[in-house]
Amino acid sequence: AQRVTQPEKLLSVFKGAPVELKCNYSYSGSPELFWYVQYSRQRLQLLLRHISRESIKGFTADLNKGETSFHLKKPFAQEEDSAMYYCALRYQGAQKLVFGQGTRLTINP
Amino acid sequence: KAGVTQTPRYLIKTRGQQVTLSCSPISGHRSVSWYQQTPGQGLQFLFEYFSETQRNKGNFPGRFSGRQFSNSRSEMNVSTLELGDSALYLCASSLFGGAADTQYFGPGTRLTVL
């Protein structure tokens, strides 16, 4: 079965420090991986997707098929990065997203 | 463009009742998906509709159903409510539900079952 695991429920780092939010997935085919973010009192929104290979708000994520991982990274955290982050997998081209449990990131000043 | 809207935003029902939630997608979007979010299970896919047809379905009992209208607006219905149905129900829309499409989420409807 398809599964997405985010091992850290909570992550706290200081402003300016590097951030890495972990995501591992279980899927035998070719997955599409996404990171969604939910800022306080805002709706869930797409942060980035692996097929775009782009950097959004300084965040990048590389799909590692060998390790079945899609970790989200940012070299220098900012206070406005504090939010809930969800890793999600879409398979077989369907609109069905399988989400991880989420990681609450807190950036301390 | 206006974003995805969901009504009502909050709802309180009692066990055994039924409930209907509504979702209006972004103008021009034809795919609507529904998700249930709970503290224990997280975000789980319910179903997706495209052109008034259910195209994908998650692992939920038959008490959960939905439909889509010709203007792409969608409703989901939960019959014979159980305490465990208390959750935030999110709706997401995309243009065609294709591989390159981004899903845009609504603010959700908070359902409380007493």
Tab-separated table of N, CA, C and O in Angstrom, chain B:
chain	number	residue	atom	x	y	z
B	1	LYS	N	-8.862	35.684	-9.059
B	1	LYS	CA	-9.916	34.671	-8.970
B	1	LYS	C	-10.206	34.356	-7.520
B	1	LYS	O	-9.307	34.322	-6.695
B	2	ALA	N	-11.474	34.151	-7.218
B	2	ALA	CA	-11.830	33.742	-5.874
B	2	ALA	C	-11.327	32.319	-5.654
B	2	ALA	O	-11.262	31.511	-6.571
B	3	GLY	N	-10.981	32.038	-4.391
B	3	GLY	CA	-10.484	30.708	-4.086
B	3	GLY	C	-11.597	29.712	-3.902
B	3	GLY	O	-12.780	30.018	-4.098
B	4	VAL	N	-11.244	28.518	-3.480
B	4	VAL	CA	-12.226	27.474	-3.197
B	4	VAL	C	-13.008	27.881	-1.950
B	4	VAL	O	-12.419	28.294	-0.951
B	5	THR	N	-14.312	27.784	-2.036
B	5	THR	CA	-15.129	28.119	-0.868
B	5	THR	C	-15.893	26.896	-0.400
B	5	THR	O	-16.295	26.052	-1.209
B	6	GLN	N	-16.070	26.824	0.909
B	6	GLN	CA	-16.791	25.701	1.495
B	6	GLN	C	-17.828	26.236	2.470
B	6	GLN	O	-17.560	27.157	3.238
B	7	THR	N	-19.007	25.646	2.422
B	7	THR	CA	-20.074	26.019	3.354
B	7	THR	C	-20.744	24.781	3.901
B	7	THR	O	-20.848	23.755	3.192
B	8	PRO	N	-21.200	24.819	5.149
B	8	PRO	CA	-20.881	25.870	6.111
B	8	PRO	C	-19.458	25.709	6.636
B	8	PRO	O	-18.796	24.717	6.336
B	9	ARG	N	-18.968	26.629	7.383
B	9	ARG	CA	-17.625	26.509	7.950
B	9	ARG	C	-17.630	25.656	9.212
B	9	ARG	O	-16.651	24.973	9.506
B	10	TYR	N	-18.719	25.709	9.951
B	10	TYR	CA	-18.834	24.927	11.178
B	10	TYR	C	-20.210	24.280	11.232
B	10	TYR	O	-21.200	24.868	10.791
B	11	LEU	N	-20.233	23.091	11.793
B	11	LEU	CA	-21.477	22.334	11.839
B	11	LEU	C	-21.461	21.427	13.067
B	11	LEU	O	-20.447	20.773	13.344
B	12	ILE	N	-22.572	21.408	13.787
B	12	ILE	CA	-22.710	20.498	14.922
B	12	ILE	C	-23.927	19.618	14.676
B	12	ILE	O	-25.024	20.128	14.410
B	13	LYS	N	-23.717	18.312	14.740
B	13	LYS	CA	-24.798	17.355	14.529
B	13	LYS	C	-24.755	16.324	15.651
B	13	LYS	O	-23.789	16.232	16.410
B	14	THR	N	-25.815	15.538	15.735
B	14	THR	CA	-25.841	14.446	16.713
B	14	THR	C	-25.766	13.110	15.992
B	14	THR	O	-26.050	13.024	14.781
B	15	ARG	N	-25.361	12.098	16.720
B	15	ARG	CA	-25.235	10.768	16.141
B	15	ARG	C	-26.529	10.330	15.465
B	15	ARG	O	-27.616	10.568	15.971
B	16	GLY	N	-26.381	9.682	14.339
B	16	GLY	CA	-27.539	9.182	13.621
B	16	GLY	C	-28.083	10.140	12.577
B	16	GLY	O	-28.795	9.710	11.661
B	17	GLN	N	-27.748	11.414	12.712
B	17	GLN	CA	-28.215	12.382	11.719
B	17	GLN	C	-27.394	12.277	10.446
B	17	GLN	O	-26.411	11.540	10.379
B	18	GLN	N	-27.817	13.011	9.434
B	18	GLN	CA	-27.021	13.077	8.218
B	18	GLN	C	-26.634	14.527	7.974
B	18	GLN	O	-27.224	15.451	8.536
B	19	VAL	N	-25.612	14.728	7.146
B	19	VAL	CA	-25.116	16.076	6.911
B	19	VAL	C	-24.683	16.213	5.453
B	19	VAL	O	-24.244	15.240	4.827
B	20	THR	N	-24.848	17.416	4.930
B	20	THR	CA	-24.399	17.718	3.570
B	20	THR	C	-23.477	18.919	3.608
B	20	THR	O	-23.821	19.954	4.180
B	21	LEU	N	-22.310	18.758	3.027
B	21	LEU	CA	-21.325	19.830	2.954
B	21	LEU	C	-21.178	20.258	1.493
B	21	LEU	O	-21.288	19.422	0.593
B	22	SER	N	-20.897	21.544	1.303
B	22	SER	CA	-20.828	22.066	-0.051
B	22	SER	C	-19.456	22.654	-0.352
B	22	SER	O	-18.793	23.198	0.529
B	23	CYS	N	-19.063	22.529	-1.606
B	23	CYS	CA	-17.773	23.048	-2.055
B	23	CYS	C	-17.937	23.717	-3.413
B	23	CYS	O	-18.453	23.099	-4.359
B	24	SER	N	-17.493	24.969	-3.512
B	24	SER	CA	-17.496	25.672	-4.803
B	24	SER	C	-16.062	25.815	-5.256
B	24	SER	O	-15.259	26.479	-4.585
B	25	PRO	N	-15.697	25.199	-6.375
B	25	PRO	CA	-14.306	25.249	-6.825
B	25	PRO	C	-13.958	26.609	-7.424
B	25	PRO	O	-14.836	27.449	-7.653
B	26	ILE	N	-12.685	26.792	-7.686
B	26	ILE	CA	-12.230	27.982	-8.391
B	26	ILE	C	-12.875	27.968	-9.787
B	26	ILE	O	-13.000	26.911	-10.418
B	27	SER	N	-13.268	29.147	-10.236
B	27	SER	CA	-13.923	29.246	-11.530
B	27	SER	C	-13.071	28.611	-12.624
B	27	SER	O	-11.875	28.895	-12.754
B	28	GLY	N	-13.699	27.723	-13.408
B	28	GLY	CA	-12.985	27.048	-14.492
B	28	GLY	C	-12.425	25.691	-14.103
B	28	GLY	O	-12.051	24.893	-14.972
B	29	HIS	N	-12.325	25.440	-12.803
B	29	HIS	CA	-11.833	24.136	-12.358
B	29	HIS	C	-12.944	23.096	-12.456
B	29	HIS	O	-14.083	23.350	-12.062
B	30	ARG	N	-12.588	21.914	-12.944
B	30	ARG	CA	-13.602	20.885	-13.139
B	30	ARG	C	-13.408	19.670	-12.242
B	30	ARG	O	-14.259	18.803	-12.171
B	31	SER	N	-12.259	19.602	-11.585
B	31	SER	CA	-12.002	18.469	-10.690
B	31	SER	C	-12.134	18.933	-9.246
B	31	SER	O	-11.572	19.965	-8.861
B	32	VAL	N	-12.883	18.180	-8.468
B	32	VAL	CA	-13.059	18.480	-7.045
B	32	VAL	C	-12.762	17.221	-6.247
B	32	VAL	O	-13.312	16.155	-6.519
B	33	SER	N	-11.896	17.366	-5.255
B	33	SER	CA	-11.550	16.242	-4.371
B	33	SER	C	-11.936	16.592	-2.946
B	33	SER	O	-11.928	17.762	-2.561
B	34	TRP	N	-12.236	15.583	-2.167
B	34	TRP	CA	-12.603	15.758	-0.758
B	34	TRP	C	-11.643	14.973	0.122
B	34	TRP	O	-11.249	13.832	-0.209
B	35	TYR	N	-11.283	15.573	1.247
B	35	TYR	CA	-10.400	14.945	2.220
B	35	TYR	C	-10.993	15.115	3.621
B	35	TYR	O	-11.642	16.105	3.917
B	36	GLN	N	-10.710	14.128	4.456
B	36	GLN	CA	-11.074	14.212	5.873
B	36	GLN	C	-9.789	14.373	6.681
B	36	GLN	O	-8.808	13.673	6.445
B	37	GLN	N	-9.795	15.323	7.603
B	37	GLN	CA	-8.622	15.537	8.443
B	37	GLN	C	-8.992	15.361	9.903
B	37	GLN	O	-9.861	16.075	10.428
B	38	THR	N	-8.345	14.421	10.565
B	38	THR	CA	-8.542	14.182	11.991
B	38	THR	C	-7.186	14.121	12.676
B	38	THR	O	-6.172	13.809	12.037
B	39	PRO	N	-7.136	14.412	13.986
B	39	PRO	CA	-5.847	14.350	14.696
B	39	PRO	C	-5.228	12.950	14.648
B	39	PRO	O	-4.016	12.814	14.555
B	40	GLY	N	-6.045	11.929	14.674
B	40	GLY	CA	-5.513	10.570	14.711
B	40	GLY	C	-5.082	10.021	13.366
B	40	GLY	O	-4.036	9.404	13.234
B	41	GLN	N	-5.888	10.252	12.358
B	41	GLN	CA	-5.636	9.668	11.028
B	41	GLN	C	-5.016	10.659	10.051
B	41	GLN	O	-4.582	10.256	8.966
B	42	GLY	N	-4.965	11.922	10.409
B	42	GLY	CA	-4.401	12.908	9.492
B	42	GLY	C	-5.333	13.179	8.330
B	42	GLY	O	-6.549	13.076	8.454
B	43	LEU	N	-4.728	13.519	7.194
B	43	LEU	CA	-5.492	13.843	5.992
B	43	LEU	C	-5.722	12.584	5.177
B	43	LEU	O	-4.777	11.927	4.749
B	44	GLN	N	-6.977	12.269	4.921
B	44	GLN	CA	-7.299	11.071	4.150
B	44	GLN	C	-8.224	11.412	2.997
B	44	GLN	O	-9.202	12.149	3.170
B	45	PHE	N	-7.919	10.854	1.858
B	45	PHE	CA	-8.680	11.096	0.639
B	45	PHE	C	-10.029	10.392	0.703
B	45	PHE	O	-10.107	9.215	1.049
B	46	LEU	N	-11.084	11.143	0.376
B	46	LEU	CA	-12.426	10.567	0.340
B	46	LEU	C	-12.814	10.170	-1.080
B	46	LEU	O	-13.091	9.020	-1.376
B	47	PHE	N	-12.899	11.155	-1.959
B	47	PHE	CA	-13.217	10.891	-3.362
B	47	PHE	C	-12.919	12.115	-4.219
B	47	PHE	O	-12.679	13.201	-3.711
B	48	GLU	N	-12.922	11.877	-5.534
B	48	GLU	CA	-12.697	12.944	-6.507
B	48	GLU	C	-13.784	12.876	-7.568
B	48	GLU	O	-14.170	11.792	-8.020
B	49	TYR	N	-14.259	14.048	-7.941
B	49	TYR	CA	-15.257	14.147	-9.002
B	49	TYR	C	-14.725	14.988	-10.143
B	49	TYR	O	-14.009	15.973	-9.940
B	50	PHE	N	-15.087	14.555	-11.333
B	50	PHE	CA	-14.721	15.290	-12.551
B	50	PHE	C	-15.867	15.158	-13.528
B	50	PHE	O	-16.313	14.040	-13.808
B	51	SER	N	-16.321	16.275	-14.046
B	51	SER	CA	-17.446	16.279	-14.992
B	51	SER	C	-18.615	15.441	-14.482
B	51	SER	O	-19.147	14.572	-15.200
B	52	GLU	N	-18.969	15.670	-13.250
B	52	GLU	CA	-20.145	15.068	-12.614
B	52	GLU	C	-20.009	13.569	-12.358
B	52	GLU	O	-20.995	12.911	-12.004
B	53	THR	N	-18.802	13.033	-12.527
B	53	THR	CA	-18.581	11.601	-12.335
B	53	THR	C	-17.520	11.363	-11.271
B	53	THR	O	-16.500	12.057	-11.249
B	54	GLN	N	-17.779	10.388	-10.415
B	54	GLN	CA	-16.770	10.040	-9.431
B	54	GLN	C	-15.647	9.291	-10.142
B	54	GLN	O	-15.863	8.232	-10.730
B	55	ARG	N	-14.444	9.810	-10.014
B	55	ARG	CA	-13.327	9.247	-10.765
B	55	ARG	C	-12.382	8.443	-9.867
B	55	ARG	O	-11.729	7.516	-10.329
B	56	ASN	N	-12.272	8.844	-8.624
B	56	ASN	CA	-11.425	8.128	-7.670
B	56	ASN	C	-12.138	8.068	-6.335
B	56	ASN	O	-12.914	8.962	-5.992
B	57	LYS	N	-11.844	7.014	-5.578
B	57	LYS	CA	-12.511	6.835	-4.294
B	57	LYS	C	-11.515	6.322	-3.271
B	57	LYS	O	-10.673	5.482	-3.580
B	58	GLY	N	-11.617	6.831	-2.051
B	58	GLY	CA	-10.771	6.365	-0.963
B	58	GLY	C	-11.437	5.228	-0.212
B	58	GLY	O	-12.464	4.700	-0.616
B	59	ASN	N	-10.845	4.860	0.917
B	59	ASN	CA	-11.340	3.726	1.695
B	59	ASN	C	-12.263	4.157	2.826
B	59	ASN	O	-11.928	4.044	4.002
B	60	PHE	N	-13.391	4.671	2.469
B	60	PHE	CA	-14.384	5.094	3.446
B	60	PHE	C	-15.664	4.292	3.232
B	60	PHE	O	-15.949	3.856	2.115
B	61	PRO	N	-16.448	4.114	4.309
B	61	PRO	CA	-17.695	3.343	4.158
B	61	PRO	C	-18.697	4.058	3.266
B	61	PRO	O	-18.570	5.249	2.987
B	62	GLY	N	-19.703	3.298	2.848
B	62	GLY	CA	-20.702	3.821	1.940
B	62	GLY	C	-21.531	4.962	2.513
B	62	GLY	O	-22.254	5.634	1.772
B	63	ARG	N	-21.429	5.184	3.832
B	63	ARG	CA	-22.155	6.318	4.427
B	63	ARG	C	-21.649	7.648	3.871
B	63	ARG	O	-22.347	8.657	3.942
B	64	PHE	N	-20.451	7.626	3.353
B	64	PHE	CA	-19.865	8.830	2.764
B	64	PHE	C	-20.132	8.814	1.261
B	64	PHE	O	-19.738	7.865	0.567
B	65	SER	N	-20.784	9.821	0.781
B	65	SER	CA	-21.080	9.889	-0.649
B	65	SER	C	-20.931	11.321	-1.118
B	65	SER	O	-20.832	12.253	-0.311
B	66	GLY	N	-20.906	11.481	-2.417
B	66	GLY	CA	-20.765	12.827	-2.948
B	66	GLY	C	-21.407	12.932	-4.301
B	66	GLY	O	-21.911	11.950	-4.866
B	67	ARG	N	-21.402	14.133	-4.793
B	67	ARG	CA	-21.858	14.348	-6.161
B	67	ARG	C	-21.299	15.670	-6.652
B	67	ARG	O	-20.848	16.511	-5.873
B	68	GLN	N	-21.359	15.823	-7.968
B	68	GLN	CA	-20.893	17.067	-8.572
B	68	GLN	C	-21.942	17.532	-9.561
B	68	GLN	O	-22.525	16.736	-10.299
B	69	PHE	N	-22.138	18.816	-9.588
B	69	PHE	CA	-23.147	19.400	-10.469
B	69	PHE	C	-22.497	19.908	-11.761
B	69	PHE	O	-21.263	19.971	-11.868
B	70	SER	N	-23.333	20.289	-12.693
B	70	SER	CA	-22.822	20.701	-14.008
B	70	SER	C	-21.963	21.959	-13.927
B	70	SER	O	-21.137	22.216	-14.795
B	71	ASN	N	-22.125	22.740	-12.868
B	71	ASN	CA	-21.280	23.944	-12.713
B	71	ASN	C	-20.016	23.637	-11.899
B	71	ASN	O	-19.318	24.552	-11.472
B	72	SER	N	-19.750	22.360	-11.695
B	72	SER	CA	-18.574	21.834	-10.976
B	72	SER	C	-18.662	21.941	-9.461
B	72	SER	O	-17.795	21.414	-8.773
B	73	ARG	N	-19.663	22.594	-8.949
B	73	ARG	CA	-19.859	22.610	-7.496
B	73	ARG	C	-20.085	21.183	-7.015
B	73	ARG	O	-20.658	20.346	-7.737
B	74	SER	N	-19.613	20.920	-5.819
B	74	SER	CA	-19.718	19.543	-5.320
B	74	SER	C	-20.302	19.540	-3.911
B	74	SER	O	-20.164	20.506	-3.157
B	75	GLU	N	-20.967	18.480	-3.603
B	75	GLU	CA	-21.476	18.247	-2.258
B	75	GLU	C	-21.017	16.877	-1.787
B	75	GLU	O	-20.863	15.950	-2.585
B	76	MET	N	-20.791	16.776	-0.483
B	76	MET	CA	-20.582	15.459	0.087
B	76	MET	C	-21.602	15.255	1.202
B	76	MET	O	-21.991	16.212	1.888
B	77	ASN	N	-22.037	14.046	1.328
B	77	ASN	CA	-23.067	13.701	2.287
B	77	ASN	C	-22.560	12.585	3.187
B	77	ASN	O	-21.906	11.638	2.719
B	78	VAL	N	-22.820	12.727	4.462
B	78	VAL	CA	-22.517	11.647	5.398
B	78	VAL	C	-23.815	11.267	6.085
B	78	VAL	O	-24.464	12.120	6.709
B	79	SER	N	-24.214	10.031	5.955
B	79	SER	CA	-25.456	9.572	6.578
B	79	SER	C	-25.143	8.829	7.879
B	79	SER	O	-24.005	8.391	8.095
B	80	THR	N	-26.130	8.723	8.722
B	80	THR	CA	-26.001	7.999	9.995
B	80	THR	C	-24.684	8.349	10.683
B	80	THR	O	-23.788	7.523	10.885
B	81	LEU	N	-24.564	9.600	11.043
B	81	LEU	CA	-23.320	10.107	11.620
B	81	LEU	C	-22.886	9.340	12.866
B	81	LEU	O	-23.715	8.937	13.706
B	82	GLU	N	-21.571	9.157	12.964
B	82	GLU	CA	-20.954	8.522	14.133
B	82	GLU	C	-20.010	9.543	14.774
B	82	GLU	O	-19.567	10.493	14.122
B	83	LEU	N	-19.706	9.303	16.063
B	83	LEU	CA	-18.817	10.226	16.768
B	83	LEU	C	-17.491	10.385	16.036
B	83	LEU	O	-16.908	11.471	15.975
B	84	GLY	N	-17.022	9.301	15.459
B	84	GLY	CA	-15.741	9.303	14.769
B	84	GLY	C	-15.726	10.091	13.471
B	84	GLY	O	-14.667	10.277	12.876
B	85	ASP	N	-16.890	10.561	13.045
B	85	ASP	CA	-16.946	11.380	11.828
B	85	ASP	C	-16.596	12.833	12.117
B	85	ASP	O	-16.474	13.637	11.186
B	86	SER	N	-16.444	13.165	13.391
B	86	SER	CA	-16.027	14.522	13.745
B	86	SER	C	-14.661	14.789	13.138
B	86	SER	O	-13.704	14.049	13.387
B	87	ALA	N	-14.569	15.819	12.326
B	87	ALA	CA	-13.335	16.074	11.582
B	87	ALA	C	-13.445	17.400	10.862
B	87	ALA	O	-14.504	18.023	10.818
B	88	LEU	N	-12.307	17.782	10.264
B	88	LEU	CA	-12.295	18.904	9.334
B	88	LEU	C	-12.368	18.300	7.934
B	88	LEU	O	-11.556	17.432	7.593
B	89	TYR	N	-13.337	18.698	7.163
B	89	TYR	CA	-13.501	18.188	5.809
B	89	TYR	C	-13.023	19.244	4.823
B	89	TYR	O	-13.544	20.352	4.774
B	90	LEU	N	-12.014	18.861	4.054
B	90	LEU	CA	-11.401	19.781	3.093
B	90	LEU	C	-11.795	19.411	1.676
B	90	LEU	O	-11.882	18.231	1.329
B	91	CYS	N	-11.988	20.431	0.897
B	91	CYS	CA	-12.276	20.257	-0.507
B	91	CYS	C	-11.118	20.893	-1.282
B	91	CYS	O	-10.550	21.895	-0.835
B	92	ALA	N	-10.761	20.314	-2.404
B	92	ALA	CA	-9.693	20.857	-3.235
B	92	ALA	C	-10.137	20.819	-4.687
B	92	ALA	O	-10.782	19.863	-5.117
B	93	SER	N	-9.782	21.848	-5.436
B	93	SER	CA	-10.141	21.837	-6.853
B	93	SER	C	-8.898	21.979	-7.718
B	93	SER	O	-7.866	22.512	-7.288
B	94	SER	N	-9.004	21.481	-8.922
B	94	SER	CA	-7.939	21.652	-9.914
B	94	SER	C	-8.596	21.736	-11.287
B	94	SER	O	-9.765	21.388	-11.451
B	95	LEU	N	-7.823	22.166	-12.260
B	95	LEU	CA	-8.386	22.395	-13.593
B	95	LEU	C	-9.036	21.136	-14.172
B	95	LEU	O	-10.237	21.098	-14.426
B	96	PHE	N	-8.227	20.128	-14.401
B	96	PHE	CA	-8.743	18.902	-15.002
B	96	PHE	C	-8.409	17.667	-14.184
B	96	PHE	O	-8.752	16.564	-14.571
B	97	GLY	N	-7.719	17.865	-13.064
B	97	GLY	CA	-7.308	16.713	-12.287
B	97	GLY	C	-6.169	15.967	-12.947
B	97	GLY	O	-5.935	14.800	-12.673
B	98	GLY	N	-5.456	16.626	-13.836
B	98	GLY	CA	-4.379	15.965	-14.541
B	98	GLY	C	-3.073	15.984	-13.770
B	98	GLY	O	-2.957	16.594	-12.724
B	99	ALA	N	-2.079	15.305	-14.353
B	99	ALA	CA	-0.804	15.135	-13.664
B	99	ALA	C	-0.128	16.478	-13.363
B	99	ALA	O	0.540	16.627	-12.353
B	100	ALA	N	-0.295	17.443	-14.225
B	100	ALA	CA	0.393	18.725	-14.044
B	100	ALA	C	-0.422	19.724	-13.227
B	100	ALA	O	0.046	20.816	-12.921
B	101	ASP	N	-1.644	19.332	-12.894
B	101	ASP	CA	-2.532	20.264	-12.203
B	101	ASP	C	-2.203	20.391	-10.719
B	101	ASP	O	-1.899	19.405	-10.061
B	102	THR	N	-2.337	21.590	-10.200
B	102	THR	CA	-2.176	21.834	-8.768
B	102	THR	C	-3.543	21.808	-8.114
B	102	THR	O	-4.505	22.348	-8.661
B	103	GLN	N	-3.619	21.181	-6.956
B	103	GLN	CA	-4.857	21.192	-6.194
B	103	GLN	C	-4.863	22.395	-5.266
B	103	GLN	O	-3.897	22.630	-4.545
B	104	TYR	N	-5.952	23.144	-5.293
B	104	TYR	CA	-6.118	24.298	-4.427
B	104	TYR	C	-7.171	23.949	-3.373
B	104	TYR	O	-8.278	23.555	-3.717
B	105	PHE	N	-6.786	24.142	-2.109
B	105	PHE	CA	-7.648	23.709	-1.022
B	105	PHE	C	-8.535	24.840	-0.506
B	105	PHE	O	-8.151	26.007	-0.502
B	106	GLY	N	-9.709	24.440	-0.032
B	106	GLY	CA	-10.600	25.369	0.634
B	106	GLY	C	-10.269	25.449	2.111
B	106	GLY	O	-9.383	24.741	2.603
B	107	PRO	N	-11.009	26.288	2.850
B	107	PRO	CA	-10.719	26.471	4.277
B	107	PRO	C	-11.228	25.324	5.146
B	107	PRO	O	-10.807	25.194	6.292
B	108	GLY	N	-12.124	24.515	4.582
B	108	GLY	CA	-12.627	23.372	5.336
B	108	GLY	C	-13.940	23.646	6.039
B	108	GLY	O	-14.312	24.790	6.305
B	109	THR	N	-14.642	22.565	6.330
B	109	THR	CA	-15.843	22.591	7.165
B	109	THR	C	-15.542	21.749	8.400
B	109	THR	O	-15.176	20.583	8.287
B	110	ARG	N	-15.680	22.368	9.560
B	110	ARG	CA	-15.440	21.656	10.825
B	110	ARG	C	-16.741	21.023	11.272
B	110	ARG	O	-17.687	21.727	11.614
B	111	LEU	N	-16.794	19.691	11.246
B	111	LEU	CA	-17.985	18.952	11.661
B	111	LEU	C	-17.751	18.353	13.041
B	111	LEU	O	-16.754	17.656	13.265
B	112	THR	N	-18.673	18.630	13.936
B	112	THR	CA	-18.634	18.043	15.271
B	112	THR	C	-19.874	17.183	15.452
B	112	THR	O	-20.998	17.663	15.242
B	113	VAL	N	-19.659	15.922	15.811
B	113	VAL	CA	-20.785	15.003	16.033
B	113	VAL	C	-20.880	14.708	17.525
B	113	VAL	O	-19.904	14.255	18.144
B	114	LEU	N	-22.032	15.026	18.105
B	114	LEU	CA	-22.235	14.837	19.548
B	114	LEU	C	-23.068	13.594	19.830
B	114	LEU	O	-23.875	13.179	18.996
